[in-house]
């Protein structure tokens, strides 16, 4: 017996060949009305009749049995879910993609394009709002323009100014004009770096972040612990364009190898099968510290995990030095994260694991489970040079079944103060930007 939507596939192949429905029905020995019901998925078919139809259409029976492209229907379902007005209505994605494949591909392409543009808009908005280098450059331009205007006003308002003072103000205008020109050119160069890239990476940390995202934070050539493979991995990436970004990559990949030696991937996979996504239980089973275990779990290929996971790492200053984002729970690229994250609270309680359920305010987000801990970094020295790093693993949780209650309390955190409406939060740094209208 074939899939219910095999009829749709039959119809598309028949129309593509320009064969009339009645002629094809006659060729396979059935009535036109019966064949019409097959094409509209009202009758299931199998065995010899299905093979005869495939032979008449000159295609392999498996092609007709496959029905609609699974990836295409998944994209259409994602597009439907993303629209509040369409979410919850009857899902006709497979029927639509089967009957109108060209239109389905067009809609899927437009949906993917919209997603890309939304991500680009969010990235650029975040960058414009929080990029300190851009803010400094604009402040420098405004200061220079103000200085030029001030000198020009004095020359205009004081016609009887002594020649020596006139020359001094004229020299100021010439020097400030040159400074304005240099500052404007530097700003143009800064904004032009990778202008065509969707994520708009311009700084070494941006290049490094995209490099890790491209590889899903997993580097199979390094799992054997061979340091010589680092150069091969770096040379194979088009993301690492600057020497500074490549230096960051060497540091990260060296740490990756160190972690892989402590917890081989085979041992980690075995622990995941036995313990599930429980980092504390896995750490005990493999005999490793929790921080290393969190990093290794975040490096497991996505297809081997029950759900994608995220990982944030902060240094002793609170700066996020690694961000593996996860859908439904993310932090800005160019500004500080919410101070209420367990990631930062862990730094005040070194070596003490913190397990907490969270969700982000001001957005449609699901509950996630987080594990956090602060430990000395592997490159840390002794005494006054002891360096701490805080880790937070993010695990999206499956939705609760109807009637099922959340046993553990769920904390609410923000993405940034600017888009978090928790006005009484003691960690607030700036007022929230309320939507207009």
mmCIF file of N, CA, C and O in Angstrom, residues 223-313:
data_model
loop_
_atom_site.group_PDB
_atom_site.id
_atom_site.type_symbol
_atom_site.label_atom_id
_atom_site.label_comp_id
_atom_site.label_asym_id
_atom_site.label_seq_id
_atom_site.Cartn_x
_atom_site.Cartn_y
_atom_site.Cartn_z
ATOM 1 N N UNK A 223 39.129 15.525 17.195
ATOM 2 C CA UNK A 223 38.689 14.595 18.231
ATOM 3 C C UNK A 223 39.777 13.592 18.603
ATOM 4 O O UNK A 223 39.785 13.052 19.706
ATOM 5 N N UNK A 224 40.715 13.331 17.675
ATOM 6 C CA UNK A 224 41.794 12.392 17.973
ATOM 7 C C UNK A 224 42.872 13.011 18.851
ATOM 8 O O UNK A 224 43.796 12.317 19.296
ATOM 9 N N UNK A 225 42.778 14.325 19.081
ATOM 10 C CA UNK A 225 43.733 14.986 19.956
ATOM 11 C C UNK A 225 45.011 15.412 19.276
ATOM 12 O O UNK A 225 46.015 15.683 19.946
ATOM 13 N N UNK A 226 45.009 15.495 17.954
ATOM 14 C CA UNK A 226 46.209 15.870 17.205
ATOM 15 C C UNK A 226 46.262 17.389 17.043
ATOM 16 O O UNK A 226 45.457 17.975 16.323
ATOM 17 N N UNK A 227 47.235 18.032 17.692
ATOM 18 C CA UNK A 227 47.369 19.486 17.619
ATOM 19 C C UNK A 227 47.680 19.943 16.203
ATOM 20 O O UNK A 227 47.291 21.041 15.794
ATOM 21 N N UNK A 228 48.373 19.121 15.418
ATOM 22 C CA UNK A 228 48.735 19.495 14.053
ATOM 23 C C UNK A 228 47.514 19.712 13.168
ATOM 24 O O UNK A 228 47.598 20.398 12.148
ATOM 25 N N UNK A 229 46.356 19.136 13.565
ATOM 26 C CA UNK A 229 45.141 19.276 12.753
ATOM 27 C C UNK A 229 44.530 20.669 12.877
ATOM 28 O O UNK A 229 43.662 21.027 12.077
ATOM 29 N N UNK A 230 44.972 21.445 13.864
ATOM 30 C CA UNK A 230 44.410 22.786 14.049
ATOM 31 C C UNK A 230 44.640 23.643 12.814
ATOM 32 O O UNK A 230 43.734 24.343 12.343
ATOM 33 N N UNK A 231 45.853 23.608 12.277
ATOM 34 C CA UNK A 231 46.168 24.421 11.102
ATOM 35 C C UNK A 231 45.276 24.050 9.926
ATOM 36 O O UNK A 231 44.786 24.927 9.198
ATOM 37 N N UNK A 232 45.031 22.761 9.752
ATOM 38 C CA UNK A 232 44.171 22.308 8.654
ATOM 39 C C UNK A 232 42.753 22.851 8.803
ATOM 40 O O UNK A 232 42.139 23.300 7.831
ATOM 41 N N UNK A 233 42.229 22.829 10.025
ATOM 42 C CA UNK A 233 40.871 23.323 10.277
ATOM 43 C C UNK A 233 40.783 24.816 9.983
ATOM 44 O O UNK A 233 39.835 25.294 9.353
ATOM 45 N N UNK A 234 41.789 25.567 10.422
ATOM 46 C CA UNK A 234 41.772 27.016 10.236
ATOM 47 C C UNK A 234 41.915 27.383 8.769
ATOM 48 O O UNK A 234 41.196 28.242 8.247
ATOM 49 N N UNK A 235 42.817 26.713 8.071
ATOM 50 C CA UNK A 235 43.018 27.004 6.649
ATOM 51 C C UNK A 235 41.790 26.627 5.819
ATOM 52 O O UNK A 235 41.556 27.195 4.755
ATOM 53 N N UNK A 236 40.996 25.701 6.322
ATOM 54 C CA UNK A 236 39.800 25.270 5.589
ATOM 55 C C UNK A 236 38.602 26.178 5.767
ATOM 56 O O UNK A 236 37.543 25.928 5.196
ATOM 57 N N UNK A 237 38.744 27.241 6.569
ATOM 58 C CA UNK A 237 37.620 28.152 6.813
ATOM 59 C C UNK A 237 37.829 29.470 6.079
ATOM 60 O O UNK A 237 38.915 30.051 6.129
ATOM 61 N N UNK A 238 36.764 29.926 5.421
ATOM 62 C CA UNK A 238 36.813 31.226 4.747
ATOM 63 C C UNK A 238 36.406 32.358 5.685
ATOM 64 O O UNK A 238 36.492 33.530 5.320
ATOM 65 N N UNK A 239 35.954 32.015 6.892
ATOM 66 C CA UNK A 239 35.481 33.031 7.837
ATOM 67 C C UNK A 239 36.633 33.775 8.507
ATOM 68 O O UNK A 239 36.526 34.956 8.801
ATOM 69 N N UNK A 240 37.716 33.066 8.766
ATOM 70 C CA UNK A 240 38.814 33.641 9.540
ATOM 71 C C UNK A 240 39.732 34.430 8.604
ATOM 72 O O UNK A 240 40.745 33.934 8.116
ATOM 73 N N UNK A 241 39.372 35.686 8.376
ATOM 74 C CA UNK A 241 40.094 36.506 7.411
ATOM 75 C C UNK A 241 41.219 37.318 8.040
ATOM 76 O O UNK A 241 42.186 37.660 7.367
ATOM 77 N N UNK A 242 41.095 37.654 9.311
ATOM 78 C CA UNK A 242 42.115 38.471 9.960
ATOM 79 C C UNK A 242 43.033 37.597 10.802
ATOM 80 O O UNK A 242 42.645 36.519 11.266
ATOM 81 N N UNK A 243 44.259 38.089 10.998
ATOM 82 C CA UNK A 243 45.215 37.342 11.817
ATOM 83 C C UNK A 243 44.745 37.258 13.268
ATOM 84 O O UNK A 243 44.988 36.260 13.949
ATOM 85 N N UNK A 244 44.058 38.306 13.736
ATOM 86 C CA UNK A 244 43.544 38.292 15.104
ATOM 87 C C UNK A 244 42.490 37.204 15.286
ATOM 88 O O UNK A 244 42.463 36.507 16.308
ATOM 89 N N UNK A 245 41.606 37.048 14.284
ATOM 90 C CA UNK A 245 40.573 35.999 14.358
ATOM 91 C C UNK A 245 41.214 34.617 14.329
ATOM 92 O O UNK A 245 40.781 33.703 15.048
ATOM 93 N N UNK A 246 42.250 34.452 13.513
ATOM 94 C CA UNK A 246 42.934 33.154 13.456
ATOM 95 C C UNK A 246 43.629 32.843 14.781
ATOM 96 O O UNK A 246 43.669 31.690 15.217
ATOM 97 N N UNK A 247 44.162 33.882 15.426
ATOM 98 C CA UNK A 247 44.784 33.671 16.737
ATOM 99 C C UNK A 247 43.745 33.232 17.769
ATOM 100 O O UNK A 247 44.002 32.346 18.593
ATOM 101 N N UNK A 248 42.553 33.854 17.721
ATOM 102 C CA UNK A 248 41.472 33.435 18.614
ATOM 103 C C UNK A 248 41.083 31.984 18.350
ATOM 104 O O UNK A 248 40.811 31.215 19.285
ATOM 105 N N UNK A 249 41.056 31.613 17.066
ATOM 106 C CA UNK A 249 40.691 30.244 16.699
ATOM 107 C C UNK A 249 41.716 29.247 17.220
ATOM 108 O O UNK A 249 41.349 28.168 17.709
ATOM 109 N N UNK A 250 43.002 29.581 17.130
ATOM 110 C CA UNK A 250 44.043 28.680 17.636
ATOM 111 C C UNK A 250 43.853 28.449 19.133
ATOM 112 O O UNK A 250 43.927 27.310 19.623
ATOM 113 N N UNK A 251 43.586 29.516 19.864
ATOM 114 C CA UNK A 251 43.377 29.396 21.315
ATOM 115 C C UNK A 251 42.179 28.503 21.623
ATOM 116 O O UNK A 251 42.237 27.615 22.473
ATOM 117 N N UNK A 252 41.078 28.738 20.908
ATOM 118 C CA UNK A 252 39.862 27.954 21.160
ATOM 119 C C UNK A 252 40.068 26.491 20.788
ATOM 120 O O UNK A 252 39.686 25.588 21.553
ATOM 121 N N UNK A 253 40.658 26.226 19.639
ATOM 122 C CA UNK A 253 40.822 24.845 19.171
ATOM 123 C C UNK A 253 41.837 24.086 20.019
ATOM 124 O O UNK A 253 41.723 22.870 20.190
ATOM 125 N N UNK A 254 42.827 24.787 20.553
ATOM 126 C CA UNK A 254 43.757 24.137 21.482
ATOM 127 C C UNK A 254 43.007 23.673 22.725
ATOM 128 O O UNK A 254 43.228 22.556 23.219
ATOM 129 N N UNK A 255 42.106 24.526 23.228
ATOM 130 C CA UNK A 255 41.269 24.127 24.353
ATOM 131 C C UNK A 255 40.329 22.992 23.987
ATOM 132 O O UNK A 255 40.039 22.114 24.805
ATOM 133 N N UNK A 256 39.841 22.987 22.742
ATOM 134 C CA UNK A 256 38.957 21.922 22.266
ATOM 135 C C UNK A 256 39.675 20.572 22.344
ATOM 136 O O UNK A 256 39.106 19.573 22.809
ATOM 137 N N UNK A 257 40.934 20.544 21.896
ATOM 138 C CA UNK A 257 41.704 19.302 21.935
ATOM 139 C C UNK A 257 41.941 18.864 23.378
ATOM 140 O O UNK A 257 41.847 17.674 23.715
ATOM 141 N N UNK A 258 42.223 19.821 24.246
ATOM 142 C CA UNK A 258 42.436 19.502 25.656
ATOM 143 C C UNK A 258 41.176 18.864 26.250
ATOM 144 O O UNK A 258 41.256 17.873 26.992
ATOM 145 N N UNK A 259 40.008 19.410 25.907
ATOM 146 C CA UNK A 259 38.744 18.839 26.383
ATOM 147 C C UNK A 259 38.503 17.449 25.796
ATOM 148 O O UNK A 259 38.012 16.551 26.487
ATOM 149 N N UNK A 260 38.840 17.276 24.514
ATOM 150 C CA UNK A 260 38.622 15.981 23.851
ATOM 151 C C UNK A 260 39.489 14.896 24.472
ATOM 152 O O UNK A 260 39.088 13.722 24.522
ATOM 153 N N UNK A 261 40.678 15.264 24.937
ATOM 154 C CA UNK A 261 41.535 14.282 25.604
ATOM 155 C C UNK A 261 40.972 13.903 26.966
ATOM 156 O O UNK A 261 41.089 12.749 27.396
ATOM 157 N N UNK A 262 40.367 14.860 27.650
ATOM 158 C CA UNK A 262 39.783 14.574 28.964
ATOM 159 C C UNK A 262 38.527 13.717 28.828
ATOM 160 O O UNK A 262 38.295 12.806 29.639
ATOM 161 N N UNK A 263 37.685 14.046 27.839
ATOM 162 C CA UNK A 263 36.438 13.302 27.640
ATOM 163 C C UNK A 263 36.361 12.899 26.166
ATOM 164 O O UNK A 263 35.869 13.664 25.327
ATOM 165 N N UNK A 264 36.865 11.715 25.806
ATOM 166 C CA UNK A 264 36.754 11.263 24.410
ATOM 167 C C UNK A 264 35.292 11.216 23.968
ATOM 168 O O UNK A 264 34.399 10.934 24.769
ATOM 169 N N UNK A 265 35.053 11.490 22.695
ATOM 170 C CA UNK A 265 33.682 11.549 22.185
ATOM 171 C C UNK A 265 32.955 10.232 22.370
ATOM 172 O O UNK A 265 31.747 10.213 22.657
ATOM 173 N N UNK A 266 33.650 9.102 22.232
ATOM 174 C CA UNK A 266 32.997 7.803 22.412
ATOM 175 C C UNK A 266 32.470 7.645 23.837
ATOM 176 O O UNK A 266 31.353 7.155 24.054
ATOM 177 N N UNK A 267 33.271 8.083 24.823
ATOM 178 C CA UNK A 267 32.820 8.001 26.219
ATOM 179 C C UNK A 267 31.644 8.939 26.460
ATOM 180 O O UNK A 267 30.704 8.607 27.193
ATOM 181 N N UNK A 268 31.685 10.126 25.839
ATOM 182 C CA UNK A 268 30.611 11.093 26.026
ATOM 183 C C UNK A 268 29.310 10.570 25.426
ATOM 184 O O UNK A 268 28.236 10.693 26.038
ATOM 185 N N UNK A 269 29.370 9.977 24.242
ATOM 186 C CA UNK A 269 28.159 9.439 23.610
ATOM 187 C C UNK A 269 27.563 8.313 24.446
ATOM 188 O O UNK A 269 26.340 8.207 24.598
ATOM 189 N N UNK A 270 28.446 7.467 25.013
ATOM 190 C CA UNK A 270 27.948 6.377 25.857
ATOM 191 C C UNK A 270 27.261 6.933 27.097
ATOM 192 O O UNK A 270 26.209 6.432 27.521
ATOM 193 N N UNK A 271 27.836 7.985 27.672
ATOM 194 C CA UNK A 271 27.230 8.600 28.853
ATOM 195 C C UNK A 271 25.901 9.256 28.511
ATOM 196 O O UNK A 271 24.950 9.201 29.300
ATOM 197 N N UNK A 272 25.816 9.878 27.332
ATOM 198 C CA UNK A 272 24.552 10.500 26.908
ATOM 199 C C UNK A 272 23.464 9.450 26.736
ATOM 200 O O UNK A 272 22.301 9.696 27.072
ATOM 201 N N UNK A 273 23.833 8.288 26.204
ATOM 202 C CA UNK A 273 22.839 7.218 26.025
ATOM 203 C C UNK A 273 22.326 6.717 27.381
ATOM 204 O O UNK A 273 21.146 6.401 27.525
ATOM 205 N N UNK A 274 23.212 6.648 28.362
ATOM 206 C CA UNK A 274 22.822 6.099 29.665
ATOM 207 C C UNK A 274 22.193 7.137 30.580
ATOM 208 O O UNK A 274 21.275 6.827 31.343
ATOM 209 N N UNK A 275 22.703 8.385 30.531
ATOM 210 C CA UNK A 275 22.258 9.396 31.475
ATOM 211 C C UNK A 275 21.366 10.471 30.869
ATOM 212 O O UNK A 275 20.785 11.279 31.608
ATOM 213 N N UNK A 276 21.251 10.503 29.539
ATOM 214 C CA UNK A 276 20.493 11.572 28.904
ATOM 215 C C UNK A 276 21.235 12.893 29.058
ATOM 216 O O UNK A 276 22.420 12.933 29.385
ATOM 217 N N UNK A 277 20.534 13.997 28.844
ATOM 218 C CA UNK A 277 21.161 15.316 28.934
ATOM 219 C C UNK A 277 21.197 15.796 30.386
ATOM 220 O O UNK A 277 20.580 16.798 30.753
ATOM 221 N N UNK A 278 21.929 15.064 31.204
ATOM 222 C CA UNK A 278 22.124 15.432 32.608
ATOM 223 C C UNK A 278 23.618 15.645 32.813
ATOM 224 O O UNK A 278 24.370 14.697 33.081
ATOM 225 N N UNK A 279 24.102 16.880 32.676
ATOM 226 C CA UNK A 279 25.539 17.134 32.727
ATOM 227 C C UNK A 279 26.208 16.677 34.015
ATOM 228 O O UNK A 279 27.337 16.191 34.004
ATOM 229 N N UNK A 280 25.515 16.830 35.152
ATOM 230 C CA UNK A 280 26.124 16.445 36.425
ATOM 231 C C UNK A 280 26.338 14.934 36.478
ATOM 232 O O UNK A 280 27.408 14.452 36.872
ATOM 233 N N UNK A 281 25.326 14.162 36.042
ATOM 234 C CA UNK A 281 25.461 12.707 36.015
ATOM 235 C C UNK A 281 26.528 12.271 35.018
ATOM 236 O O UNK A 281 27.293 11.332 35.268
ATOM 237 N N UNK A 282 26.594 12.958 33.878
ATOM 238 C CA UNK A 282 27.604 12.620 32.861
ATOM 239 C C UNK A 282 29.007 12.902 33.390
ATOM 240 O O UNK A 282 29.935 12.094 33.205
ATOM 241 N N UNK A 283 29.183 14.045 34.059
ATOM 242 C CA UNK A 283 30.494 14.397 34.608
ATOM 243 C C UNK A 283 30.971 13.326 35.588
ATOM 244 O O UNK A 283 32.150 12.939 35.585
ATOM 245 N N UNK A 284 30.061 12.835 36.424
ATOM 246 C CA UNK A 284 30.433 11.783 37.374
ATOM 247 C C UNK A 284 30.791 10.490 36.650
ATOM 248 O O UNK A 284 31.749 9.800 37.018
ATOM 249 N N UNK A 285 30.048 10.171 35.601
ATOM 250 C CA UNK A 285 30.268 8.913 34.889
ATOM 251 C C UNK A 285 31.602 8.904 34.157
ATOM 252 O O UNK A 285 32.309 7.892 34.137
ATOM 253 N N UNK A 286 31.967 10.037 33.535
ATOM 254 C CA UNK A 286 33.213 10.080 32.757
ATOM 255 C C UNK A 286 34.398 10.528 33.603
ATOM 256 O O UNK A 286 35.544 10.537 33.122
ATOM 257 N N UNK A 287 34.140 10.952 34.856
ATOM 258 C CA UNK A 287 35.209 11.347 35.747
ATOM 259 C C UNK A 287 35.862 12.663 35.378
ATOM 260 O O UNK A 287 37.090 12.816 35.496
ATOM 261 N N UNK A 288 35.075 13.621 34.944
ATOM 262 C CA UNK A 288 35.605 14.931 34.542
ATOM 263 C C UNK A 288 34.908 16.026 35.327
ATOM 264 O O UNK A 288 33.853 15.813 35.940
ATOM 265 N N UNK A 289 35.503 17.235 35.304
ATOM 266 C CA UNK A 289 34.872 18.368 35.976
ATOM 267 C C UNK A 289 33.677 18.845 35.163
ATOM 268 O O UNK A 289 33.562 18.574 33.953
ATOM 269 N N UNK A 290 32.764 19.569 35.823
ATOM 270 C CA UNK A 290 31.514 19.955 35.180
ATOM 271 C C UNK A 290 31.732 20.958 34.049
ATOM 272 O O UNK A 290 31.063 20.882 33.009
ATOM 273 N N UNK A 291 32.660 21.911 34.206
ATOM 274 C CA UNK A 291 32.884 22.907 33.151
ATOM 275 C C UNK A 291 33.326 22.238 31.851
ATOM 276 O O UNK A 291 32.821 22.557 30.763
ATOM 277 N N UNK A 292 34.269 21.299 31.946
ATOM 278 C CA UNK A 292 34.703 20.564 30.754
ATOM 279 C C UNK A 292 33.547 19.780 30.160
ATOM 280 O O UNK A 292 33.372 19.728 28.934
ATOM 281 N N UNK A 293 32.729 19.188 31.021
ATOM 282 C CA UNK A 293 31.578 18.406 30.541
ATOM 283 C C UNK A 293 30.593 19.289 29.793
ATOM 284 O O UNK A 293 30.068 18.890 28.741
ATOM 285 N N UNK A 294 30.337 20.495 30.287
ATOM 286 C CA UNK A 294 29.414 21.406 29.602
ATOM 287 C C UNK A 294 29.949 21.768 28.224
ATOM 288 O O UNK A 294 29.193 21.804 27.233
ATOM 289 N N UNK A 295 31.241 22.050 28.137
ATOM 290 C CA UNK A 295 31.829 22.387 26.832
ATOM 291 C C UNK A 295 31.744 21.213 25.873
ATOM 292 O O UNK A 295 31.468 21.393 24.679
ATOM 293 N N UNK A 296 31.994 20.009 26.375
ATOM 294 C CA UNK A 296 31.968 18.834 25.496
ATOM 295 C C UNK A 296 30.552 18.525 25.017
ATOM 296 O O UNK A 296 30.347 18.137 23.863
ATOM 297 N N UNK A 297 29.577 18.678 25.893
ATOM 298 C CA UNK A 297 28.185 18.446 25.457
ATOM 299 C C UNK A 297 27.823 19.420 24.339
ATOM 300 O O UNK A 297 27.155 19.056 23.367
ATOM 301 N N UNK A 298 28.285 20.668 24.454
ATOM 302 C CA UNK A 298 27.990 21.664 23.420
ATOM 303 C C UNK A 298 28.714 21.375 22.125
ATOM 304 O O UNK A 298 28.380 21.950 21.082
ATOM 305 N N UNK A 299 29.714 20.477 22.142
ATOM 306 C CA UNK A 299 30.461 20.150 20.922
ATOM 307 C C UNK A 299 29.965 18.880 20.248
ATOM 308 O O UNK A 299 30.458 18.507 19.183
ATOM 309 N N UNK A 300 28.990 18.202 20.853
ATOM 310 C CA UNK A 300 28.450 16.975 20.261
ATOM 311 C C UNK A 300 27.658 17.327 18.997
ATOM 312 O O UNK A 300 26.894 18.303 19.002
ATOM 313 N N UNK A 301 27.834 16.580 17.905
ATOM 314 C CA UNK A 301 27.043 16.854 16.690
ATOM 315 C C UNK A 301 25.554 16.889 17.009
ATOM 316 O O UNK A 301 25.043 16.056 17.770
ATOM 317 N N UNK A 302 24.862 17.853 16.420
ATOM 318 C CA UNK A 302 23.460 18.097 16.758
ATOM 319 C C UNK A 302 22.588 16.874 16.541
ATOM 320 O O UNK A 302 21.668 16.610 17.319
ATOM 321 N N UNK A 303 22.879 16.099 15.475
ATOM 322 C CA UNK A 303 22.021 14.949 15.171
ATOM 323 C C UNK A 303 22.125 13.856 16.228
ATOM 324 O O UNK A 303 21.308 12.925 16.257
ATOM 325 N N UNK A 304 23.122 13.939 17.101
ATOM 326 C CA UNK A 304 23.292 12.928 18.144
ATOM 327 C C UNK A 304 22.689 13.349 19.474
ATOM 328 O O UNK A 304 22.825 12.642 20.463
ATOM 329 N N UNK A 305 22.068 14.521 19.515
ATOM 330 C CA UNK A 305 21.431 15.005 20.736
ATOM 331 C C UNK A 305 19.920 15.006 20.564
ATOM 332 O O UNK A 305 19.412 15.215 19.458
ATOM 333 N N UNK A 306 19.170 14.800 21.646
ATOM 334 C CA UNK A 306 17.710 14.844 21.542
ATOM 335 C C UNK A 306 17.178 16.232 21.221
ATOM 336 O O UNK A 306 16.072 16.375 20.712
ATOM 337 N N UNK A 307 17.956 17.264 21.541
ATOM 338 C CA UNK A 307 17.571 18.643 21.244
ATOM 339 C C UNK A 307 18.840 19.479 21.119
ATOM 340 O O UNK A 307 19.844 19.180 21.767
ATOM 341 N N UNK A 308 18.848 20.513 20.265
ATOM 342 C CA UNK A 308 20.023 21.397 20.193
ATOM 343 C C UNK A 308 20.265 22.067 21.542
ATOM 344 O O UNK A 308 19.322 22.371 22.272
ATOM 345 N N UNK A 309 21.518 22.280 21.885
ATOM 346 C CA UNK A 309 21.855 22.934 23.142
ATOM 347 C C UNK A 309 22.665 24.198 22.867
ATOM 348 O O UNK A 309 23.291 24.335 21.816
ATOM 349 N N UNK A 310 22.626 25.123 23.814
ATOM 350 C CA UNK A 310 23.414 26.346 23.709
ATOM 351 C C UNK A 310 24.436 26.406 24.833
ATOM 352 O O UNK A 310 24.333 25.682 25.828
ATOM 353 N N UNK A 311 25.429 27.265 24.668
ATOM 354 C CA UNK A 311 26.465 27.412 25.682
ATOM 355 C C UNK A 311 26.986 28.841 25.675
ATOM 356 O O UNK A 311 27.323 29.379 24.611
ATOM 357 N N UNK A 312 27.027 29.460 26.853
ATOM 358 C CA UNK A 312 27.644 30.778 27.020
ATOM 359 C C UNK A 312 28.802 30.635 28.009
ATOM 360 O O UNK A 312 28.674 29.946 29.024
ATOM 361 N N UNK A 313 29.925 31.286 27.698
ATOM 362 C CA UNK A 313 31.074 31.312 28.594
ATOM 363 C C UNK A 313 31.469 32.769 28.801
ATOM 364 O O UNK A 313 31.587 33.527 27.837
#
